[in-house]
Amino acid sequence: MRHTKPARRALTALLATTLLAGGVLLGQTVTAEPAAAKSITCNVTKLRAEARKERDRGNQLKRLGATGDARKAFARADALERQAKQCADADNNSKPPLWK
């Protein structure tokens, strides 16, 4: 029975790689979306206003003594500011299509 161990390992490895490759290919075909169908638009002024509100809320929570919640509010405000900066940079640095 010694000769069955390498064959079993080889078949198991072959089966695993086949399933993984099939799952990856199947997953890509099902979830792939055309790039033109999804356009992301963001309102930079609205994002900055929301960040300002979160920062004000964080300052108020800090004054009240809720430092943990204040830290979370400051983190949300920083994330909104980063997103607004990324959107502004994308708007400023995007090239027009070749046909225009």
PDB file of N, CA and C in Angstrom:
ATOM      1  N   MET A   1       0.795  -1.200   0.000  1.00  0.00           N
ATOM      2  CA  MET A   1       0.000   0.000   0.000  1.00  0.00           C
ATOM      3  C   MET A   1       0.838   1.266   0.000  1.00  0.00           C
ATOM      4  N   ARG A   2       2.102   1.144  -0.076  1.00  0.00           N
ATOM      5  CA  ARG A   2       2.952   2.332  -0.088  1.00  0.00           C
ATOM      6  C   ARG A   2       2.778   3.149  -1.365  1.00  0.00           C
ATOM      7  N   HIS A   3       2.466   2.508  -2.455  1.00  0.00           N
ATOM      8  CA  HIS A   3       2.407   3.209  -3.727  1.00  0.00           C
ATOM      9  C   HIS A   3       1.147   4.073  -3.868  1.00  0.00           C
ATOM     10  N   THR A   4       0.193   3.988  -2.978  1.00  0.00           N
ATOM     11  CA  THR A   4      -1.026   4.785  -3.101  1.00  0.00           C
ATOM     12  C   THR A   4      -0.870   6.185  -2.499  1.00  0.00           C
ATOM     13  N   LYS A   5       0.043   6.377  -1.573  1.00  0.00           N
ATOM     14  CA  LYS A   5       0.195   7.694  -0.946  1.00  0.00           C
ATOM     15  C   LYS A   5       0.606   8.781  -1.936  1.00  0.00           C
ATOM     16  N   PRO A   6       1.660   8.572  -2.759  1.00  0.00           N
ATOM     17  CA  PRO A   6       2.007   9.634  -3.715  1.00  0.00           C
ATOM     18  C   PRO A   6       0.899   9.901  -4.727  1.00  0.00           C
ATOM     19  N   ALA A   7       0.212   8.863  -5.163  1.00  0.00           N
ATOM     20  CA  ALA A   7      -0.873   9.057  -6.118  1.00  0.00           C
ATOM     21  C   ALA A   7      -2.010   9.838  -5.476  1.00  0.00           C
ATOM     22  N   ARG A   8      -2.324   9.520  -4.219  1.00  0.00           N
ATOM     23  CA  ARG A   8      -3.394  10.234  -3.531  1.00  0.00           C
ATOM     24  C   ARG A   8      -3.029  11.707  -3.350  1.00  0.00           C
ATOM     25  N   ARG A   9      -1.782  11.968  -3.000  1.00  0.00           N
ATOM     26  CA  ARG A   9      -1.345  13.361  -2.838  1.00  0.00           C
ATOM     27  C   ARG A   9      -1.395  14.108  -4.157  1.00  0.00           C
ATOM     28  N   ALA A  10      -0.972  13.457  -5.220  1.00  0.00           N
ATOM     29  CA  ALA A  10      -0.976  14.100  -6.535  1.00  0.00           C
ATOM     30  C   ALA A  10      -2.395  14.401  -6.986  1.00  0.00           C
ATOM     31  N   LEU A  11      -3.305  13.447  -6.790  1.00  0.00           N
ATOM     32  CA  LEU A  11      -4.695  13.674  -7.178  1.00  0.00           C
ATOM     33  C   LEU A  11      -5.341  14.766  -6.329  1.00  0.00           C
ATOM     34  N   THR A  12      -5.026  14.791  -5.055  1.00  0.00           N
ATOM     35  CA  THR A  12      -5.568  15.835  -4.188  1.00  0.00           C
ATOM     36  C   THR A  12      -5.058  17.212  -4.612  1.00  0.00           C
ATOM     37  N   ALA A  13      -3.779  17.292  -4.920  1.00  0.00           N
ATOM     38  CA  ALA A  13      -3.220  18.568  -5.362  1.00  0.00           C
ATOM     39  C   ALA A  13      -3.813  18.984  -6.695  1.00  0.00           C
ATOM     40  N   LEU A  14      -3.980  18.034  -7.614  1.00  0.00           N
ATOM     41  CA  LEU A  14      -4.559  18.345  -8.916  1.00  0.00           C
ATOM     42  C   LEU A  14      -6.003  18.804  -8.769  1.00  0.00           C
ATOM     43  N   LEU A  15      -6.756  18.126  -7.914  1.00  0.00           N
ATOM     44  CA  LEU A  15      -8.146  18.514  -7.678  1.00  0.00           C
ATOM     45  C   LEU A  15      -8.228  19.909  -7.057  1.00  0.00           C
ATOM     46  N   ALA A  16      -7.358  20.192  -6.099  1.00  0.00           N
ATOM     47  CA  ALA A  16      -7.374  21.500  -5.438  1.00  0.00           C
ATOM     48  C   ALA A  16      -7.042  22.621  -6.419  1.00  0.00           C
ATOM     49  N   THR A  17      -6.037  22.423  -7.247  1.00  0.00           N
ATOM     50  CA  THR A  17      -5.670  23.474  -8.204  1.00  0.00           C
ATOM     51  C   THR A  17      -6.762  23.662  -9.254  1.00  0.00           C
ATOM     52  N   THR A  18      -7.391  22.576  -9.666  1.00  0.00           N
ATOM     53  CA  THR A  18      -8.484  22.688 -10.642  1.00  0.00           C
ATOM     54  C   THR A  18      -9.653  23.467 -10.060  1.00  0.00           C
ATOM     55  N   LEU A  19     -10.005  23.142  -8.814  1.00  0.00           N
ATOM     56  CA  LEU A  19     -11.116  23.860  -8.184  1.00  0.00           C
ATOM     57  C   LEU A  19     -10.782  25.327  -7.974  1.00  0.00           C
ATOM     58  N   LEU A  20      -9.562  25.610  -7.563  1.00  0.00           N
ATOM     59  CA  LEU A  20      -9.169  27.002  -7.354  1.00  0.00           C
ATOM     60  C   LEU A  20      -9.178  27.775  -8.663  1.00  0.00           C
ATOM     61  N   ALA A  21      -8.629  27.186  -9.702  1.00  0.00           N
ATOM     62  CA  ALA A  21      -8.594  27.875 -11.001  1.00  0.00           C
ATOM     63  C   ALA A  21     -10.006  28.071 -11.528  1.00  0.00           C
ATOM     64  N   GLY A  22     -10.851  27.078 -11.394  1.00  0.00           N
ATOM     65  CA  GLY A  22     -12.236  27.216 -11.839  1.00  0.00           C
ATOM     66  C   GLY A  22     -12.982  28.252 -11.033  1.00  0.00           C
ATOM     67  N   GLY A  23     -12.747  28.288  -9.736  1.00  0.00           N
ATOM     68  CA  GLY A  23     -13.408  29.270  -8.893  1.00  0.00           C
ATOM     69  C   GLY A  23     -12.970  30.681  -9.203  1.00  0.00           C
ATOM     70  N   VAL A  24     -11.680  30.844  -9.494  1.00  0.00           N
ATOM     71  CA  VAL A  24     -11.175  32.173  -9.828  1.00  0.00           C
ATOM     72  C   VAL A  24     -11.743  32.633 -11.150  1.00  0.00           C
ATOM     73  N   LEU A  25     -11.744  31.745 -12.137  1.00  0.00           N
ATOM     74  CA  LEU A  25     -12.261  32.128 -13.447  1.00  0.00           C
ATOM     75  C   LEU A  25     -13.762  32.377 -13.406  1.00  0.00           C
ATOM     76  N   LEU A  26     -14.478  31.514 -12.698  1.00  0.00           N
ATOM     77  CA  LEU A  26     -15.915  31.690 -12.572  1.00  0.00           C
ATOM     78  C   LEU A  26     -16.232  32.978 -11.821  1.00  0.00           C
ATOM     79  N   GLY A  27     -15.484  33.244 -10.766  1.00  0.00           N
ATOM     80  CA  GLY A  27     -15.711  34.464  -9.998  1.00  0.00           C
ATOM     81  C   GLY A  27     -15.434  35.715 -10.804  1.00  0.00           C
ATOM     82  N   GLN A  28     -14.441  35.674 -11.672  1.00  0.00           N
ATOM     83  CA  GLN A  28     -14.124  36.847 -12.483  1.00  0.00           C
ATOM     84  C   GLN A  28     -15.192  37.090 -13.530  1.00  0.00           C
ATOM     85  N   THR A  29     -15.714  36.045 -14.132  1.00  0.00           N
ATOM     86  CA  THR A  29     -16.712  36.256 -15.177  1.00  0.00           C
ATOM     87  C   THR A  29     -18.028  36.729 -14.597  1.00  0.00           C
ATOM     88  N   VAL A  30     -18.359  36.295 -13.390  1.00  0.00           N
ATOM     89  CA  VAL A  30     -19.634  36.679 -12.798  1.00  0.00           C
ATOM     90  C   VAL A  30     -19.578  38.101 -12.256  1.00  0.00           C
ATOM     91  N   THR A  31     -18.484  38.470 -11.595  1.00  0.00           N
ATOM     92  CA  THR A  31     -18.450  39.758 -10.916  1.00  0.00           C
ATOM     93  C   THR A  31     -17.825  40.873 -11.749  1.00  0.00           C
ATOM     94  N   ALA A  32     -17.279  40.566 -12.914  1.00  0.00           N
ATOM     95  CA  ALA A  32     -16.624  41.604 -13.711  1.00  0.00           C
ATOM     96  C   ALA A  32     -17.676  42.563 -14.272  1.00  0.00           C
ATOM     97  N   GLU A  33     -17.425  43.860 -14.120  1.00  0.00           N
ATOM     98  CA  GLU A  33     -18.315  44.873 -14.648  1.00  0.00           C
ATOM     99  C   GLU A  33     -17.557  45.720 -15.658  1.00  0.00           C
ATOM    100  N   PRO A  34     -18.234  46.170 -16.674  1.00  0.00           N
ATOM    101  CA  PRO A  34     -17.546  47.056 -17.617  1.00  0.00           C
ATOM    102  C   PRO A  34     -17.156  48.367 -16.950  1.00  0.00           C
ATOM    103  N   ALA A  35     -16.028  48.895 -17.336  1.00  0.00           N
ATOM    104  CA  ALA A  35     -15.530  50.116 -16.699  1.00  0.00           C
ATOM    105  C   ALA A  35     -16.414  51.311 -17.023  1.00  0.00           C
ATOM    106  N   ALA A  36     -16.994  51.340 -18.188  1.00  0.00           N
ATOM    107  CA  ALA A  36     -17.809  52.481 -18.587  1.00  0.00           C
ATOM    108  C   ALA A  36     -19.145  52.505 -17.854  1.00  0.00           C
ATOM    109  N   ALA A  37     -19.622  51.363 -17.375  1.00  0.00           N
ATOM    110  CA  ALA A  37     -20.919  51.308 -16.729  1.00  0.00           C
ATOM    111  C   ALA A  37     -20.886  51.929 -15.330  1.00  0.00           C
ATOM    112  N   LYS A  38     -19.731  51.961 -14.717  1.00  0.00           N
ATOM    113  CA  LYS A  38     -19.645  52.461 -13.348  1.00  0.00           C
ATOM    114  C   LYS A  38     -18.834  53.758 -13.340  1.00  0.00           C
ATOM    115  N   SER A  39     -19.514  54.846 -13.138  1.00  0.00           N
ATOM    116  CA  SER A  39     -18.807  56.120 -13.034  1.00  0.00           C
ATOM    117  C   SER A  39     -18.999  56.656 -11.623  1.00  0.00           C
ATOM    118  N   ILE A  40     -17.919  57.007 -11.010  1.00  0.00           N
ATOM    119  CA  ILE A  40     -17.958  57.491  -9.635  1.00  0.00           C
ATOM    120  C   ILE A  40     -17.920  59.012  -9.661  1.00  0.00           C
ATOM    121  N   THR A  41     -18.909  59.614  -9.056  1.00  0.00           N
ATOM    122  CA  THR A  41     -18.919  61.058  -8.924  1.00  0.00           C
ATOM    123  C   THR A  41     -18.989  61.379  -7.443  1.00  0.00           C
ATOM    124  N   CYS A  42     -18.252  62.383  -7.044  1.00  0.00           N
ATOM    125  CA  CYS A  42     -18.293  62.762  -5.640  1.00  0.00           C
ATOM    126  C   CYS A  42     -18.355  64.281  -5.538  1.00  0.00           C
ATOM    127  N   ASN A  43     -19.053  64.722  -4.546  1.00  0.00           N
ATOM    128  CA  ASN A  43     -19.233  66.138  -4.295  1.00  0.00           C
ATOM    129  C   ASN A  43     -18.209  66.547  -3.233  1.00  0.00           C
ATOM    130  N   VAL A  44     -17.167  67.247  -3.664  1.00  0.00           N
ATOM    131  CA  VAL A  44     -16.062  67.583  -2.775  1.00  0.00           C
ATOM    132  C   VAL A  44     -16.522  68.524  -1.667  1.00  0.00           C
ATOM    133  N   THR A  45     -17.342  69.492  -2.001  1.00  0.00           N
ATOM    134  CA  THR A  45     -17.799  70.443  -0.980  1.00  0.00           C
ATOM    135  C   THR A  45     -18.668  69.747   0.068  1.00  0.00           C
ATOM    136  N   LYS A  46     -19.495  68.789  -0.372  1.00  0.00           N
ATOM    137  CA  LYS A  46     -20.326  68.051   0.567  1.00  0.00           C
ATOM    138  C   LYS A  46     -19.465  67.178   1.481  1.00  0.00           C
ATOM    139  N   LEU A  47     -18.444  66.530   0.924  1.00  0.00           N
ATOM    140  CA  LEU A  47     -17.557  65.707   1.730  1.00  0.00           C
ATOM    141  C   LEU A  47     -16.816  66.544   2.763  1.00  0.00           C
ATOM    142  N   ARG A  48     -16.352  67.712   2.359  1.00  0.00           N
ATOM    143  CA  ARG A  48     -15.640  68.581   3.305  1.00  0.00           C
ATOM    144  C   ARG A  48     -16.573  69.114   4.385  1.00  0.00           C
ATOM    145  N   ALA A  49     -17.825  69.389   4.021  1.00  0.00           N
ATOM    146  CA  ALA A  49     -18.789  69.848   5.018  1.00  0.00           C
ATOM    147  C   ALA A  49     -19.092  68.746   6.034  1.00  0.00           C
ATOM    148  N   GLU A  50     -19.220  67.503   5.539  1.00  0.00           N
ATOM    149  CA  GLU A  50     -19.450  66.383   6.456  1.00  0.00           C
ATOM    150  C   GLU A  50     -18.245  66.175   7.374  1.00  0.00           C
ATOM    151  N   ALA A  51     -17.045  66.357   6.830  1.00  0.00           N
ATOM    152  CA  ALA A  51     -15.838  66.217   7.652  1.00  0.00           C
ATOM    153  C   ALA A  51     -15.802  67.300   8.724  1.00  0.00           C
ATOM    154  N   ARG A  52     -16.198  68.506   8.360  1.00  0.00           N
ATOM    155  CA  ARG A  52     -16.224  69.602   9.325  1.00  0.00           C
ATOM    156  C   ARG A  52     -17.225  69.309  10.451  1.00  0.00           C
ATOM    157  N   LYS A  53     -18.409  68.759  10.070  1.00  0.00           N
ATOM    158  CA  LYS A  53     -19.408  68.411  11.086  1.00  0.00           C
ATOM    159  C   LYS A  53     -18.886  67.321  12.023  1.00  0.00           C
ATOM    160  N   GLU A  54     -18.204  66.323  11.448  1.00  0.00           N
ATOM    161  CA  GLU A  54     -17.646  65.248  12.275  1.00  0.00           C
ATOM    162  C   GLU A  54     -16.565  65.782  13.214  1.00  0.00           C
ATOM    163  N   ARG A  55     -15.747  66.695  12.706  1.00  0.00           N
ATOM    164  CA  ARG A  55     -14.688  67.263  13.542  1.00  0.00           C
ATOM    165  C   ARG A  55     -15.297  68.097  14.685  1.00  0.00           C
ATOM    166  N   ASP A  56     -16.353  68.853  14.386  1.00  0.00           N
ATOM    167  CA  ASP A  56     -17.039  69.616  15.433  1.00  0.00           C
ATOM    168  C   ASP A  56     -17.665  68.679  16.471  1.00  0.00           C
ATOM    169  N   ARG A  57     -18.262  67.578  15.978  1.00  0.00           N
ATOM    170  CA  ARG A  57     -18.860  66.605  16.891  1.00  0.00           C
ATOM    171  C   ARG A  57     -17.779  65.966  17.760  1.00  0.00           C
ATOM    172  N   GLY A  58     -16.620  65.687  17.165  1.00  0.00           N
ATOM    173  CA  GLY A  58     -15.504  65.125  17.922  1.00  0.00           C
ATOM    174  C   GLY A  58     -15.021  66.070  18.998  1.00  0.00           C
ATOM    175  N   ASN A  59     -14.935  67.372  18.671  1.00  0.00           N
ATOM    176  CA  ASN A  59     -14.530  68.366  19.673  1.00  0.00           C
ATOM    177  C   ASN A  59     -15.536  68.446  20.816  1.00  0.00           C
ATOM    178  N   GLN A  60     -16.833  68.370  20.473  1.00  0.00           N
ATOM    179  CA  GLN A  60     -17.861  68.421  21.512  1.00  0.00           C
ATOM    180  C   GLN A  60     -17.770  67.184  22.411  1.00  0.00           C
ATOM    181  N   LEU A  61     -17.585  66.012  21.805  1.00  0.00           N
ATOM    182  CA  LEU A  61     -17.459  64.793  22.606  1.00  0.00           C
ATOM    183  C   LEU A  61     -16.212  64.831  23.486  1.00  0.00           C
ATOM    184  N   LYS A  62     -15.158  65.423  22.964  1.00  0.00           N
ATOM    185  CA  LYS A  62     -13.920  65.529  23.743  1.00  0.00           C
ATOM    186  C   LYS A  62     -14.139  66.426  24.962  1.00  0.00           C
ATOM    187  N   ARG A  63     -14.877  67.526  24.770  1.00  0.00           N
ATOM    188  CA  ARG A  63     -15.166  68.420  25.896  1.00  0.00           C
ATOM    189  C   ARG A  63     -16.035  67.731  26.942  1.00  0.00           C
ATOM    190  N   LEU A  64     -16.940  66.846  26.463  1.00  0.00           N
ATOM    191  CA  LEU A  64     -17.827  66.149  27.389  1.00  0.00           C
ATOM    192  C   LEU A  64     -17.135  64.984  28.096  1.00  0.00           C
ATOM    193  N   GLY A  65     -15.946  64.602  27.630  1.00  0.00           N
ATOM    194  CA  GLY A  65     -15.195  63.547  28.289  1.00  0.00           C
ATOM    195  C   GLY A  65     -15.266  62.190  27.614  1.00  0.00           C
ATOM    196  N   ALA A  66     -15.957  62.076  26.498  1.00  0.00           N
ATOM    197  CA  ALA A  66     -16.055  60.807  25.770  1.00  0.00           C
ATOM    198  C   ALA A  66     -14.918  60.740  24.755  1.00  0.00           C
ATOM    199  N   THR A  67     -13.729  60.432  25.243  1.00  0.00           N
ATOM    200  CA  THR A  67     -12.551  60.485  24.367  1.00  0.00           C
ATOM    201  C   THR A  67     -12.557  59.375  23.316  1.00  0.00           C
ATOM    202  N   GLY A  68     -13.089  58.213  23.644  1.00  0.00           N
ATOM    203  CA  GLY A  68     -13.134  57.117  22.675  1.00  0.00           C
ATOM    204  C   GLY A  68     -14.008  57.459  21.484  1.00  0.00           C
ATOM    205  N   ASP A  69     -15.205  57.977  21.763  1.00  0.00           N
ATOM    206  CA  ASP A  69     -16.103  58.385  20.684  1.00  0.00           C
ATOM    207  C   ASP A  69     -15.537  59.580  19.922  1.00  0.00           C
ATOM    208  N   ALA A  70     -14.839  60.454  20.630  1.00  0.00           N
ATOM    209  CA  ALA A  70     -14.227  61.609  19.971  1.00  0.00           C
ATOM    210  C   ALA A  70     -13.156  61.148  18.995  1.00  0.00           C
ATOM    211  N   ARG A  71     -12.363  60.155  19.402  1.00  0.00           N
ATOM    212  CA  ARG A  71     -11.328  59.629  18.508  1.00  0.00           C
ATOM    213  C   ARG A  71     -11.940  59.030  17.251  1.00  0.00           C
ATOM    214  N   LYS A  72     -13.074  58.326  17.424  1.00  0.00           N
ATOM    215  CA  LYS A  72     -13.767  57.740  16.271  1.00  0.00           C
ATOM    216  C   LYS A  72     -14.288  58.836  15.332  1.00  0.00           C
ATOM    217  N   ALA A  73     -14.821  59.899  15.911  1.00  0.00           N
ATOM    218  CA  ALA A  73     -15.335  61.001  15.093  1.00  0.00           C
ATOM    219  C   ALA A  73     -14.193  61.684  14.338  1.00  0.00           C
ATOM    220  N   PHE A  74     -13.048  61.870  15.010  1.00  0.00           N
ATOM    221  CA  PHE A  74     -11.896  62.478  14.327  1.00  0.00           C
ATOM    222  C   PHE A  74     -11.383  61.566  13.211  1.00  0.00           C
ATOM    223  N   ALA A  75     -11.426  60.249  13.441  1.00  0.00           N
ATOM    224  CA  ALA A  75     -10.991  59.308  12.403  1.00  0.00           C
ATOM    225  C   ALA A  75     -11.928  59.361  11.204  1.00  0.00           C
ATOM    226  N   ARG A  76     -13.233  59.451  11.457  1.00  0.00           N
ATOM    227  CA  ARG A  76     -14.196  59.583  10.352  1.00  0.00           C
ATOM    228  C   ARG A  76     -13.978  60.884   9.595  1.00  0.00           C
ATOM    229  N   ALA A  77     -13.702  61.952  10.324  1.00  0.00           N
ATOM    230  CA  ALA A  77     -13.455  63.243   9.678  1.00  0.00           C
ATOM    231  C   ALA A  77     -12.196  63.178   8.818  1.00  0.00           C
ATOM    232  N   ASP A  78     -11.152  62.536   9.323  1.00  0.00           N
ATOM    233  CA  ASP A  78      -9.933  62.386   8.530  1.00  0.00           C
ATOM    234  C   ASP A  78     -10.192  61.565   7.277  1.00  0.00           C
ATOM    235  N   ALA A  79     -10.992  60.503   7.404  1.00  0.00           N
ATOM    236  CA  ALA A  79     -11.308  59.672   6.237  1.00  0.00           C
ATOM    237  C   ALA A  79     -12.090  60.462   5.198  1.00  0.00           C
ATOM    238  N   LEU A  80     -13.023  61.280   5.657  1.00  0.00           N
ATOM    239  CA  LEU A  80     -13.794  62.100   4.714  1.00  0.00           C
ATOM    240  C   LEU A  80     -12.905  63.139   4.028  1.00  0.00           C
ATOM    241  N   GLU A  81     -11.992  63.721   4.778  1.00  0.00           N
ATOM    242  CA  GLU A  81     -11.057  64.693   4.181  1.00  0.00           C
ATOM    243  C   GLU A  81     -10.171  64.033   3.134  1.00  0.00           C
ATOM    244  N   ARG A  82      -9.676  62.812   3.457  1.00  0.00           N
ATOM    245  CA  ARG A  82      -8.849  62.077   2.493  1.00  0.00           C
ATOM    246  C   ARG A  82      -9.631  61.765   1.223  1.00  0.00           C
ATOM    247  N   GLN A  83     -10.889  61.354   1.406  1.00  0.00           N
ATOM    248  CA  GLN A  83     -11.724  61.040   0.246  1.00  0.00           C
ATOM    249  C   GLN A  83     -11.976  62.287  -0.592  1.00  0.00           C
ATOM    250  N   ALA A  84     -12.218  63.407   0.055  1.00  0.00           N
ATOM    251  CA  ALA A  84     -12.438  64.659  -0.682  1.00  0.00           C
ATOM    252  C   ALA A  84     -11.183  65.057  -1.440  1.00  0.00           C
ATOM    253  N   LYS A  85     -10.015  64.885  -0.821  1.00  0.00           N
ATOM    254  CA  LYS A  85      -8.758  65.214  -1.493  1.00  0.00           C
ATOM    255  C   LYS A  85      -8.521  64.299  -2.686  1.00  0.00           C
ATOM    256  N   GLN A  86      -8.825  63.002  -2.527  1.00  0.00           N
ATOM    257  CA  GLN A  86      -8.668  62.073  -3.634  1.00  0.00           C
ATOM    258  C   GLN A  86      -9.599  62.421  -4.786  1.00  0.00           C
ATOM    259  N   CYS A  87     -10.824  62.798  -4.469  1.00  0.00           N
ATOM    260  CA  CYS A  87     -11.778  63.173  -5.515  1.00  0.00           C
ATOM    261  C   CYS A  87     -11.323  64.445  -6.230  1.00  0.00           C
ATOM    262  N   ALA A  88     -10.836  65.419  -5.471  1.00  0.00           N
ATOM    263  CA  ALA A  88     -10.367  66.663  -6.082  1.00  0.00           C
ATOM    264  C   ALA A  88      -9.149  66.397  -6.962  1.00  0.00           C
ATOM    265  N   ASP A  89      -8.233  65.553  -6.488  1.00  0.00           N
ATOM    266  CA  ASP A  89      -7.059  65.219  -7.295  1.00  0.00           C
ATOM    267  C   ASP A  89      -7.447  64.468  -8.555  1.00  0.00           C
ATOM    268  N   ALA A  90      -8.422  63.566  -8.452  1.00  0.00           N
ATOM    269  CA  ALA A  90      -8.869  62.813  -9.620  1.00  0.00           C
ATOM    270  C   ALA A  90      -9.529  63.728 -10.635  1.00  0.00           C
ATOM    271  N   ASP A  91     -10.301  64.704 -10.152  1.00  0.00           N
ATOM    272  CA  ASP A  91     -10.934  65.652 -11.071  1.00  0.00           C
ATOM    273  C   ASP A  91      -9.896  66.535 -11.759  1.00  0.00           C
ATOM    274  N   ASN A  92      -8.854  66.921 -11.028  1.00  0.00           N
ATOM    275  CA  ASN A  92      -7.853  67.819 -11.589  1.00  0.00           C
ATOM    276  C   ASN A  92      -6.871  67.110 -12.510  1.00  0.00           C
ATOM    277  N   ASN A  93      -6.599  65.840 -12.263  1.00  0.00           N
ATOM    278  CA  ASN A  93      -5.560  65.139 -13.008  1.00  0.00           C
ATOM    279  C   ASN A  93      -6.076  64.157 -14.045  1.00  0.00           C
ATOM    280  N   SER A  94      -7.371  64.067 -14.224  1.00  0.00           N
ATOM    281  CA  SER A  94      -7.895  63.097 -15.183  1.00  0.00           C
ATOM    282  C   SER A  94      -7.747  63.625 -16.604  1.00  0.00           C
ATOM    283  N   LYS A  95      -7.365  62.733 -17.494  1.00  0.00           N
ATOM    284  CA  LYS A  95      -7.197  63.101 -18.901  1.00  0.00           C
ATOM    285  C   LYS A  95      -8.502  62.844 -19.634  1.00  0.00           C
ATOM    286  N   PRO A  96      -8.800  63.652 -20.645  1.00  0.00           N
ATOM    287  CA  PRO A  96     -10.017  63.404 -21.431  1.00  0.00           C
ATOM    288  C   PRO A  96      -9.811  62.169 -22.316  1.00  0.00           C
ATOM    289  N   PRO A  97     -10.869  61.562 -22.791  1.00  0.00           N
ATOM    290  CA  PRO A  97     -10.719  60.417 -23.674  1.00  0.00           C
ATOM    291  C   PRO A  97     -10.007  60.804 -24.969  1.00  0.00           C
ATOM    292  N   LEU A  98      -9.447  59.817 -25.624  1.00  0.00           N
ATOM    293  CA  LEU A  98      -8.669  60.074 -26.837  1.00  0.00           C
ATOM    294  C   LEU A  98      -9.521  60.637 -27.967  1.00  0.00           C
ATOM    295  N   TRP A  99     -10.787  60.268 -28.042  1.00  0.00           N
ATOM    296  CA  TRP A  99     -11.629  60.695 -29.152  1.00  0.00           C
ATOM    297  C   TRP A  99     -12.212  62.076 -28.960  1.00  0.00           C
ATOM    298  N   LYS A 100     -11.928  62.742 -27.870  1.00  0.00           N
ATOM    299  CA  LYS A 100     -12.442  64.111 -27.674  1.00  0.00           C
ATOM    300  C   LYS A 100     -11.355  65.116 -27.820  1.00  0.00           C
TER     301      LYS A 100
END
